[in-house]
Short mmCIF file of C-alpha atoms and ligand atoms in Angstrom, two decimals:
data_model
loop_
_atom_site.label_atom_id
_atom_site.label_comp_id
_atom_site.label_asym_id
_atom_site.label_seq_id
_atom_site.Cartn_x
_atom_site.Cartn_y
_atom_site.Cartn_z
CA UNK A 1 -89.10 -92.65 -73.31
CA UNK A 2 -85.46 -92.72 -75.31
CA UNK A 3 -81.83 -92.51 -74.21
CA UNK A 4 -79.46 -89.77 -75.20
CA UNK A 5 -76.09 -90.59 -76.27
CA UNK A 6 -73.77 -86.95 -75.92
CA UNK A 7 -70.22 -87.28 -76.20
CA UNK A 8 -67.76 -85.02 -78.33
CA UNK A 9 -65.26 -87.51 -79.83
CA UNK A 10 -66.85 -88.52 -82.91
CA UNK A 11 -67.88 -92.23 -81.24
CA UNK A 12 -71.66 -91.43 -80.50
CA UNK A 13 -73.03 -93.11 -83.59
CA UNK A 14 -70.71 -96.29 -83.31
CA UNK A 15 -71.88 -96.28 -79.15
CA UNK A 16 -75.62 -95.85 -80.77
CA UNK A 17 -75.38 -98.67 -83.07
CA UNK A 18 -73.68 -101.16 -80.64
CA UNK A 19 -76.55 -100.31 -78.25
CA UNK A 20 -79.65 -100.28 -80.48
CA UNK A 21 -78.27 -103.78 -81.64
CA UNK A 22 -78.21 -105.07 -78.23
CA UNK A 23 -81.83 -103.46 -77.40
CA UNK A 24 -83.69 -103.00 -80.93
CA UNK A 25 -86.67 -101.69 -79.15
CA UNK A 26 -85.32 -98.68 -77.28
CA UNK A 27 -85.31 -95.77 -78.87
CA UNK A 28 -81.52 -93.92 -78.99
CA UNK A 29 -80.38 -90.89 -79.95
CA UNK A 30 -77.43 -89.03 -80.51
CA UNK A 31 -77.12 -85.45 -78.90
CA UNK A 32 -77.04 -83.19 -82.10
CA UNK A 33 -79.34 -84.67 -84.07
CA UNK A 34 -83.33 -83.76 -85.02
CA UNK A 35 -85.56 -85.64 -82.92
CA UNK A 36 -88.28 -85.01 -79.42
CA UNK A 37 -85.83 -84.32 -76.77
CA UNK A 38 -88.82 -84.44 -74.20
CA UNK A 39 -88.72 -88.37 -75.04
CA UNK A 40 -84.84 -88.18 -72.84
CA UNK A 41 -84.96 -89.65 -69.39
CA UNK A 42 -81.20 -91.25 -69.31
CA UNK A 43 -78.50 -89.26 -70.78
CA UNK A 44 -75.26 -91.59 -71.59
CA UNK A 45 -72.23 -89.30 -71.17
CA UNK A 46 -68.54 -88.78 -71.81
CA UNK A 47 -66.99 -85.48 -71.45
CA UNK A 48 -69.99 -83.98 -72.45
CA UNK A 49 -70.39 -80.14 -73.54
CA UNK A 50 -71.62 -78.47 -70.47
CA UNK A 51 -74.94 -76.72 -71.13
CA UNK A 52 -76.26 -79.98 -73.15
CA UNK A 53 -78.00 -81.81 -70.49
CA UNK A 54 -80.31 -78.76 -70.04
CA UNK A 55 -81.83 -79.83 -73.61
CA UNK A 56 -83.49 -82.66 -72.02
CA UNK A 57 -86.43 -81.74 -69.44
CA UNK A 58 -87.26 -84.67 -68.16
CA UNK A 59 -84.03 -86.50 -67.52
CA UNK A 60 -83.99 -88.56 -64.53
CA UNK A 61 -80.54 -90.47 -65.32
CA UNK A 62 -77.09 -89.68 -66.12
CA UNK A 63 -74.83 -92.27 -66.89
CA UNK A 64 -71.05 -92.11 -67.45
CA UNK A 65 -69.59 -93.49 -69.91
CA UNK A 66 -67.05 -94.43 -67.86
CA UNK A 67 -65.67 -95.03 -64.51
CA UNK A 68 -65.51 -91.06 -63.50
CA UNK A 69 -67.94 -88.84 -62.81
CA UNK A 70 -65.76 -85.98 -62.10
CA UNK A 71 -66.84 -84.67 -65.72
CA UNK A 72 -70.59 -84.64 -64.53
CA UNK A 73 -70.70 -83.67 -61.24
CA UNK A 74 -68.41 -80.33 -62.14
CA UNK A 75 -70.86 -79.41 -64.90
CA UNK A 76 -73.10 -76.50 -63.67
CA UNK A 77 -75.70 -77.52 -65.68
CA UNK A 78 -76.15 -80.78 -64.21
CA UNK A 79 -80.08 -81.03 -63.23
CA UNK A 80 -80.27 -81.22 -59.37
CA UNK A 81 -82.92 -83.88 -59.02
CA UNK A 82 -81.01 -86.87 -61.54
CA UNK A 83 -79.17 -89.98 -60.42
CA UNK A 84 -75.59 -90.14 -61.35
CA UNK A 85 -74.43 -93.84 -62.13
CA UNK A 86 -70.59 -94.78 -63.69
CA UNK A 87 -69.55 -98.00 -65.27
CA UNK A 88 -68.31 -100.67 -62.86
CA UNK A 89 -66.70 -103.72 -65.45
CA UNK A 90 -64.29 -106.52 -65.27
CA UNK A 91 -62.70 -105.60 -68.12
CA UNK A 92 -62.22 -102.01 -67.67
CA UNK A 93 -60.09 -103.54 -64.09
CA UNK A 94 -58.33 -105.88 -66.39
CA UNK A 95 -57.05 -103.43 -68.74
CA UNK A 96 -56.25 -100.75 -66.23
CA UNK A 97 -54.50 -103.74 -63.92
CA UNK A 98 -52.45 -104.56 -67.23
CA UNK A 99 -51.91 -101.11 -68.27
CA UNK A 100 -50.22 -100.33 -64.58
CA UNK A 101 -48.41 -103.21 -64.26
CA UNK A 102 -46.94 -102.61 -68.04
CA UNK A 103 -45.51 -99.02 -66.57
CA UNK A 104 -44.63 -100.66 -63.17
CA UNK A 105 -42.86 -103.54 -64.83
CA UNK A 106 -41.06 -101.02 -67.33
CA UNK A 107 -39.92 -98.63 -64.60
CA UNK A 108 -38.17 -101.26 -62.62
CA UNK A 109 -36.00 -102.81 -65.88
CA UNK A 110 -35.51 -98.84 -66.77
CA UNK A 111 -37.22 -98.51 -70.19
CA UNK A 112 -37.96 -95.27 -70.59
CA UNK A 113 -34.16 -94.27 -70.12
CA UNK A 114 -33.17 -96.84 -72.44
CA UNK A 115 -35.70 -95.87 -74.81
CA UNK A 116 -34.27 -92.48 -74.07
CA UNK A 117 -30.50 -94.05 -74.87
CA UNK A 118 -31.63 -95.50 -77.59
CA UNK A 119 -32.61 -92.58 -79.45
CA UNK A 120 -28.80 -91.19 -78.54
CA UNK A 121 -27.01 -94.34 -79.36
CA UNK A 122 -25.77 -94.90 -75.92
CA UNK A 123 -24.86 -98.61 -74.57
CA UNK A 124 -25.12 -97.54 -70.82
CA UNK A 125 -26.16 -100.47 -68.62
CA UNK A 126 -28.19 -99.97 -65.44
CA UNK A 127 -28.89 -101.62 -61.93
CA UNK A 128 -32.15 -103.23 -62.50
CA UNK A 129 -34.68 -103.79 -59.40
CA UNK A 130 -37.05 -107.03 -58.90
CA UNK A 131 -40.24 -107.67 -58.04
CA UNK A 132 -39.78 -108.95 -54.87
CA UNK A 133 -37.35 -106.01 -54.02
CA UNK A 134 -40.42 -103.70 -55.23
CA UNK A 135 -43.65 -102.01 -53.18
CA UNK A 136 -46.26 -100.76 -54.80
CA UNK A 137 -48.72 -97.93 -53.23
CA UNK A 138 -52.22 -98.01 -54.75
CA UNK A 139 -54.35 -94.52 -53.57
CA UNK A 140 -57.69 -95.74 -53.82
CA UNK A 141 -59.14 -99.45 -53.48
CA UNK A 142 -62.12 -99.49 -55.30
CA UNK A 143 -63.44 -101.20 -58.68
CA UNK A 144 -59.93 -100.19 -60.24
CA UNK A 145 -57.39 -99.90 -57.17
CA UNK A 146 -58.30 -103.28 -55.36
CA UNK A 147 -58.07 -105.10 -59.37
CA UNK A 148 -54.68 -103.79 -59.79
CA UNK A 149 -53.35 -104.61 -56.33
CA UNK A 150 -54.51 -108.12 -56.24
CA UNK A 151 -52.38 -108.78 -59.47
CA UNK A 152 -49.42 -106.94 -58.45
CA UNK A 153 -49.38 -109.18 -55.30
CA UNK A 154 -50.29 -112.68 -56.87
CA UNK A 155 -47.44 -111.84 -59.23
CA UNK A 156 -44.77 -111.25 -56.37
CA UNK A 157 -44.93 -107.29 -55.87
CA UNK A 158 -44.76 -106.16 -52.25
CA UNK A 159 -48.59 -103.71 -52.13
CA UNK A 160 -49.81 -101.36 -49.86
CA UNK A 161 -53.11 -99.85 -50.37
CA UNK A 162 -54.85 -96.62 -48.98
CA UNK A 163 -58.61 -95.77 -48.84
CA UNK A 164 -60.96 -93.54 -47.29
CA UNK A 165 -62.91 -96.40 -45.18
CA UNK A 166 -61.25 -99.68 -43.84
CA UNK A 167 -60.24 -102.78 -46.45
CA UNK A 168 -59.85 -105.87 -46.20
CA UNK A 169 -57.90 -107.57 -49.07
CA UNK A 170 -55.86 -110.96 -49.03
CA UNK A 171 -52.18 -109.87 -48.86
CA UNK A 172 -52.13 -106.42 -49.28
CA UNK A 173 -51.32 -103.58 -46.35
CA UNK A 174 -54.48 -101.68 -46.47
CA UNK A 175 -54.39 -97.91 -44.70
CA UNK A 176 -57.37 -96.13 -43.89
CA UNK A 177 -58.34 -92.12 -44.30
CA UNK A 178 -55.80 -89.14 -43.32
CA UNK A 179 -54.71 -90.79 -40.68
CA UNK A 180 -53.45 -93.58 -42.24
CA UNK A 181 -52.24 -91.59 -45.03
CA UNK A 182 -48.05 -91.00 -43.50
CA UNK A 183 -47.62 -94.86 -42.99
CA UNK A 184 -49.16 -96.10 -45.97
CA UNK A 185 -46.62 -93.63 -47.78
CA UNK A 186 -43.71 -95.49 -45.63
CA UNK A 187 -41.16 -97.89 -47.83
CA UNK A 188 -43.22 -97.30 -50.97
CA UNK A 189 -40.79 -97.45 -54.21
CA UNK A 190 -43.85 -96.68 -56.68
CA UNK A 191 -46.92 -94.88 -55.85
CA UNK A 192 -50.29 -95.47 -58.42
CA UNK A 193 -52.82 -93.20 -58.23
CA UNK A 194 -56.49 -94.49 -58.73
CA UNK A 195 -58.39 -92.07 -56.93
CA UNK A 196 -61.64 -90.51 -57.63
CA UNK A 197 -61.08 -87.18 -58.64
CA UNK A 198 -62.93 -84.80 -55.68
CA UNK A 199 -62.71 -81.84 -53.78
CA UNK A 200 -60.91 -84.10 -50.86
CA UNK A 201 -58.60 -85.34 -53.66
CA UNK A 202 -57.72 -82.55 -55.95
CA UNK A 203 -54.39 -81.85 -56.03
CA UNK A 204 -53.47 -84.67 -53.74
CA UNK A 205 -50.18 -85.36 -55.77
CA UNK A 206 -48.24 -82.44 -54.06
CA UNK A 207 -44.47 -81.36 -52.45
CA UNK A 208 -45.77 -82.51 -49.08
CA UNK A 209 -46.76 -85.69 -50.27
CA UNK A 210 -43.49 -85.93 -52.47
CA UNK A 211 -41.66 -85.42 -50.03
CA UNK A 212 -43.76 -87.96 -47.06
CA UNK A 213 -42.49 -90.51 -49.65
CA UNK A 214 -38.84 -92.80 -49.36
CA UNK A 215 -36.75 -90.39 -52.17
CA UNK A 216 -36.58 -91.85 -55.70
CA UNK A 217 -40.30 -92.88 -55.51
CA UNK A 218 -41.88 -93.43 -59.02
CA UNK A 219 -45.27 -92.00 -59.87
CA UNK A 220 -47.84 -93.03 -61.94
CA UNK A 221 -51.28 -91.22 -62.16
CA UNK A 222 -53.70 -92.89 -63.95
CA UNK A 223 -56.85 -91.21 -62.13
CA UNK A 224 -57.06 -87.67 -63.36
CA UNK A 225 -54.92 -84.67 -64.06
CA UNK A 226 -56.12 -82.47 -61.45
CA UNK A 227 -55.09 -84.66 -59.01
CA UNK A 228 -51.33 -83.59 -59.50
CA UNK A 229 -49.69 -80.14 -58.85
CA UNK A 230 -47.88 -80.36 -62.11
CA UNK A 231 -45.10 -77.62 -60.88
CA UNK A 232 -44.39 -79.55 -57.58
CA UNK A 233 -44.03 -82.63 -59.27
CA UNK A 234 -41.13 -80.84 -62.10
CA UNK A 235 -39.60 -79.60 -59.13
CA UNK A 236 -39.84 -82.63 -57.12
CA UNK A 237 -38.32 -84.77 -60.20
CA UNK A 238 -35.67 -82.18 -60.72
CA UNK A 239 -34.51 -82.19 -57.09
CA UNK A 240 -34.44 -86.35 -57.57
CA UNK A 241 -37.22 -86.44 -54.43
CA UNK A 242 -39.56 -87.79 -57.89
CA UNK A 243 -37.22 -90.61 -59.91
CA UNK A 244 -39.85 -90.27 -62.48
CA UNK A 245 -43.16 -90.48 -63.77
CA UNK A 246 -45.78 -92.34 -65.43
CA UNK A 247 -48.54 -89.93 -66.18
CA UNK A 248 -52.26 -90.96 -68.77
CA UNK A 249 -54.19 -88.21 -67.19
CA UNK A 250 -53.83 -84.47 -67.70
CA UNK A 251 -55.34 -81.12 -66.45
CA UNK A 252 -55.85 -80.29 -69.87
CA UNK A 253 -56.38 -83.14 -72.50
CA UNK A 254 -54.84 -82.97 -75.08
CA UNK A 255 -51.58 -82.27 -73.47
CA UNK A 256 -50.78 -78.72 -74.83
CA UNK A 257 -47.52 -78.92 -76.99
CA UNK A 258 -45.88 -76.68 -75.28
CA UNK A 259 -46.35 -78.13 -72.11
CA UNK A 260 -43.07 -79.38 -70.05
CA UNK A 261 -43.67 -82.42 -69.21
CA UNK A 262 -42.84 -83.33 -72.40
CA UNK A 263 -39.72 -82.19 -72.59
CA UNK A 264 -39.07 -83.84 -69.21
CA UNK A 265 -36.75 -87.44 -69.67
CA UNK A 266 -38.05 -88.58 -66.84
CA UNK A 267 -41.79 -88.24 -67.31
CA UNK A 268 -43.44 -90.78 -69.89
CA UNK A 269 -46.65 -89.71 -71.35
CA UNK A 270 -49.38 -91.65 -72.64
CA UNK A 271 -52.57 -90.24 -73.88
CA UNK A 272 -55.58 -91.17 -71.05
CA UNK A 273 -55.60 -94.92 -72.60
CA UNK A 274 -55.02 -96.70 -69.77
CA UNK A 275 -58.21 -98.49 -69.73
CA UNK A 276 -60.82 -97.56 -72.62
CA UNK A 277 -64.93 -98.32 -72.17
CA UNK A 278 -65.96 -101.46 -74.11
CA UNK A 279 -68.88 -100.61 -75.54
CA UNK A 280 -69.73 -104.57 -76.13
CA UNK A 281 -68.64 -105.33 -72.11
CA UNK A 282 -70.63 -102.60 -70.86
CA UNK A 283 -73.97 -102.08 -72.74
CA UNK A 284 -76.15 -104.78 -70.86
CA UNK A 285 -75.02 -102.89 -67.33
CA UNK A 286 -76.21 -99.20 -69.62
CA UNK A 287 -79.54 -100.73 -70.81
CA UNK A 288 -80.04 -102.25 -67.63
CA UNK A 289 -80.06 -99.22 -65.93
CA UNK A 290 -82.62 -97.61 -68.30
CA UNK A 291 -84.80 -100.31 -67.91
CA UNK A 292 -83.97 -100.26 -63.98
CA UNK A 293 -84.42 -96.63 -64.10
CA UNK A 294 -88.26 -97.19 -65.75
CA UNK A 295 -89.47 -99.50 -63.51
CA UNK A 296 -88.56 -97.44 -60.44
CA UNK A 297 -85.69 -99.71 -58.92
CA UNK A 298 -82.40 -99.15 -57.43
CA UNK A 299 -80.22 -98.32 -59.83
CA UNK A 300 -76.83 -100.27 -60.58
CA UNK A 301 -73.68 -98.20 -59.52
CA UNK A 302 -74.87 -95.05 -58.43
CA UNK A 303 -72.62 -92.44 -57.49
CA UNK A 304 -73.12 -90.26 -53.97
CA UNK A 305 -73.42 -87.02 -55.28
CA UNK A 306 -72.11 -85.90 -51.78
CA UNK A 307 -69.24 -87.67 -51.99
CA UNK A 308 -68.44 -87.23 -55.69
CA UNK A 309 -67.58 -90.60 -56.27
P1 NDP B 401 -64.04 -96.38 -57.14
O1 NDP B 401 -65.04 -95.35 -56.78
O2 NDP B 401 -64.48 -97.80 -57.28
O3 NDP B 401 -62.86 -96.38 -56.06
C1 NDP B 401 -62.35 -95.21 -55.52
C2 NDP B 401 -61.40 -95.55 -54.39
O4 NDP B 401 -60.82 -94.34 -53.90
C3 NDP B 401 -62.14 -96.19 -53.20
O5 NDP B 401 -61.33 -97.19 -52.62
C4 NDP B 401 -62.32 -95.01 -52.24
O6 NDP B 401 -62.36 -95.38 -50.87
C5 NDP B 401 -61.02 -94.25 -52.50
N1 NDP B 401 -61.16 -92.85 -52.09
C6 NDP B 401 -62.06 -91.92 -52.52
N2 NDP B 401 -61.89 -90.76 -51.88
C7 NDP B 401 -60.87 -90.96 -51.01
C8 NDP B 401 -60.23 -90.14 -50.05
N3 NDP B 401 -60.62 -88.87 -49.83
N4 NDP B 401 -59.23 -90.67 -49.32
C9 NDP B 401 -58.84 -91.96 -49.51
N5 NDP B 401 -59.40 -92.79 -50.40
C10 NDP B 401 -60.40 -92.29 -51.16
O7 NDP B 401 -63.33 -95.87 -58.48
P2 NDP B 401 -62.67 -96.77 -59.63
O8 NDP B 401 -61.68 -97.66 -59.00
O9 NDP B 401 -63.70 -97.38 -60.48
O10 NDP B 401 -61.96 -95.63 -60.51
C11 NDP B 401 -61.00 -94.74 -59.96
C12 NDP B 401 -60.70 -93.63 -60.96
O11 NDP B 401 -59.88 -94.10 -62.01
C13 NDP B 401 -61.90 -93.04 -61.69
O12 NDP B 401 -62.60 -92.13 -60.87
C14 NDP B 401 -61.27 -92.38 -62.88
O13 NDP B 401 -60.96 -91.05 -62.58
C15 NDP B 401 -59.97 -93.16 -63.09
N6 NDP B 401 -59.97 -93.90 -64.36
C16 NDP B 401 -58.98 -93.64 -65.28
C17 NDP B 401 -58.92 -94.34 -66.45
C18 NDP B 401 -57.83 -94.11 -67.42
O14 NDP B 401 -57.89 -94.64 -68.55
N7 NDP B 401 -56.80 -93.38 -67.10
C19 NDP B 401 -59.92 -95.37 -66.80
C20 NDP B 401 -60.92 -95.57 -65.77
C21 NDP B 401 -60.91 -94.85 -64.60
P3 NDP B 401 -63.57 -96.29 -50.28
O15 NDP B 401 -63.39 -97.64 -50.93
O16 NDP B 401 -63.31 -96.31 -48.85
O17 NDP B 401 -64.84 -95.61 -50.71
C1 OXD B 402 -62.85 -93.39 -67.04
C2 OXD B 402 -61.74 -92.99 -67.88
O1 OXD B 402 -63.16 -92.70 -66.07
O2 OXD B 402 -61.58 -93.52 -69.00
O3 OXD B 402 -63.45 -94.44 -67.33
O4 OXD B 402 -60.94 -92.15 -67.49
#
């Protein structure tokens, strides 16, 4: 029995070696090379080329490589009768709660338009806003969403959360499914996406939701690309509905070159790094699973493939 490594960003052998270290009596491979792919029954995957899990005919698992599963559960190719399982880790929470409150923190003392100013030579001072003068929206309260919202309120932040079943969290305004969705968007001055990326989600970041939202909202999406309409949120910046936006996730990664957002002042672009997989903080939970997986019991962190998340 053997795990599969398949990714296409040259880090499979570093991901191989970090992992045989930690368990030097598994046997790992890398998708690519020579060796019995019968031997596969957990494939560990990021962005993986669709068609290569069908290699493997006896694959029970597949793990992502990181918190999304989007990548996995849209591949065709994805055996019907595996387990799905993401990574769930403190650190990946910490980084992404960092990462958000970097952008939220930077929006607020305006700079991106001084970085903007800068580049011109301009000395043009602005009305900053404060914490306590700021709320913060947070679409989704899971692993990632109910991290970032905690630290936004213990450090003074006003936060209102939305999910799709009830929450409970110390200080925070939770809302609830679509019925909660119009009143969680009330008095919001930045909105953070940190949803799932599913068929109930897609495209979520739209005019009608632009425009639910107090004007001169800041965005930041930080979940996936296609959960924006990229046109309505141009428009929706251009009409001043949109102050701005913080976007890390595309439709298409690499941003093409010619793309406008980034030609757009008010849209700062950063490329999907808002909160990388440690391979050292998250191996025990991958080997874990494989050895979970062999003796036949629940699996940690397994994803409803109904659901999609
Ligand atoms: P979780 O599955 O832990 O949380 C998802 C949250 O979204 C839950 O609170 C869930 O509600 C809520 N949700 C799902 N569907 C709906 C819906 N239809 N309506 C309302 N709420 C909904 O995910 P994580 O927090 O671990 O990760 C979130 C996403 O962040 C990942 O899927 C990934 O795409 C992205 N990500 C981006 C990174 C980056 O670097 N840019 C890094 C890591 C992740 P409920 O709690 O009720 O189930
Ligand atoms: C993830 C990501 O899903 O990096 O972990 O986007």
């Amino acid at each position: 029995m053997a795990i599969v490594i398949i990714r296409q960003d040259g880090k499979s052998e570093e991901w191989r070696e970090s992992l045989q270290k930690a368990a030097p009596g598994i046997n790992i491979y890398v998708h690519g090379n020579e060796f019995p792919k019968e031997e596969v029954i957990m494939a560990l995957v990021w962005k993986h080329p669709v068609g290569s899990l069908s290699n493997y005919p006896r694959l029970q698992l597949v793990n992502s490589m990181g918190a999304g599963v989007d990548f996995i559960l849209d591949d065709p190719d994805l055996p019907p009768q595996v387990a799905v399982c993401r990574v769930v880790d403190p650190l990946l929470a910490e980084d992404m709660s960092e990462f958000v409150l970097s952008l939220v923190l930077g929006h607020i003392k305006n700079l991106n338009t001084y970085h903007g100013d800068h580049r011109r030579r301009w000395w043009q001072p602005l009305p900053y806003r404060r914490i306590k003068e700021t709320k913060v929206g947070i679409m989704g309260l899971g692993a990632l969403g109910a991290t970032v919202a905690r630290d936004l309120k213990d450090l003074g932040f006003a936060v209102s959360g939305w999910s799709r079943t009830k929450k409970n969290l110390p200080g925070i305004t939770t809302y609830e499914g679509p019925g909660g969705f119009q009143e969680f968007l009330g008095g919001v001055s930045v909105l953070v996406c940190l949803l799932p990326l599913t068929p109930e989600t897609q495209g979520i970041l739209n005019t009608e939701l632009f425009y639910a939202l107090p004007q001169g909202t800041y965005l930041i999406n930080v979940a996936r690309g296609g959960h924006l309409q990229e046109d309505d949120l141009l428009q929706a910046i251009d009409n001043g509905q949109i102050s701005g936006a913080s976007l890390d996730v595309f439709e298409r990664e690499p941003l093409p070159v010619n793309h406008a957002f980034w030609d757009n002042e008010n849209i700062l672009i950063t490329p999907h790094v808002a909160s990388v997989t440690d391979i050292d903080s998250v191996a025990s939970l991958l080997l874990e699973n494989y050895r979970r997986l062999k003796a036949g019991q629940d699996l940690r962190f397994e994803v409803s493939l109904s659901r999609g998340y």
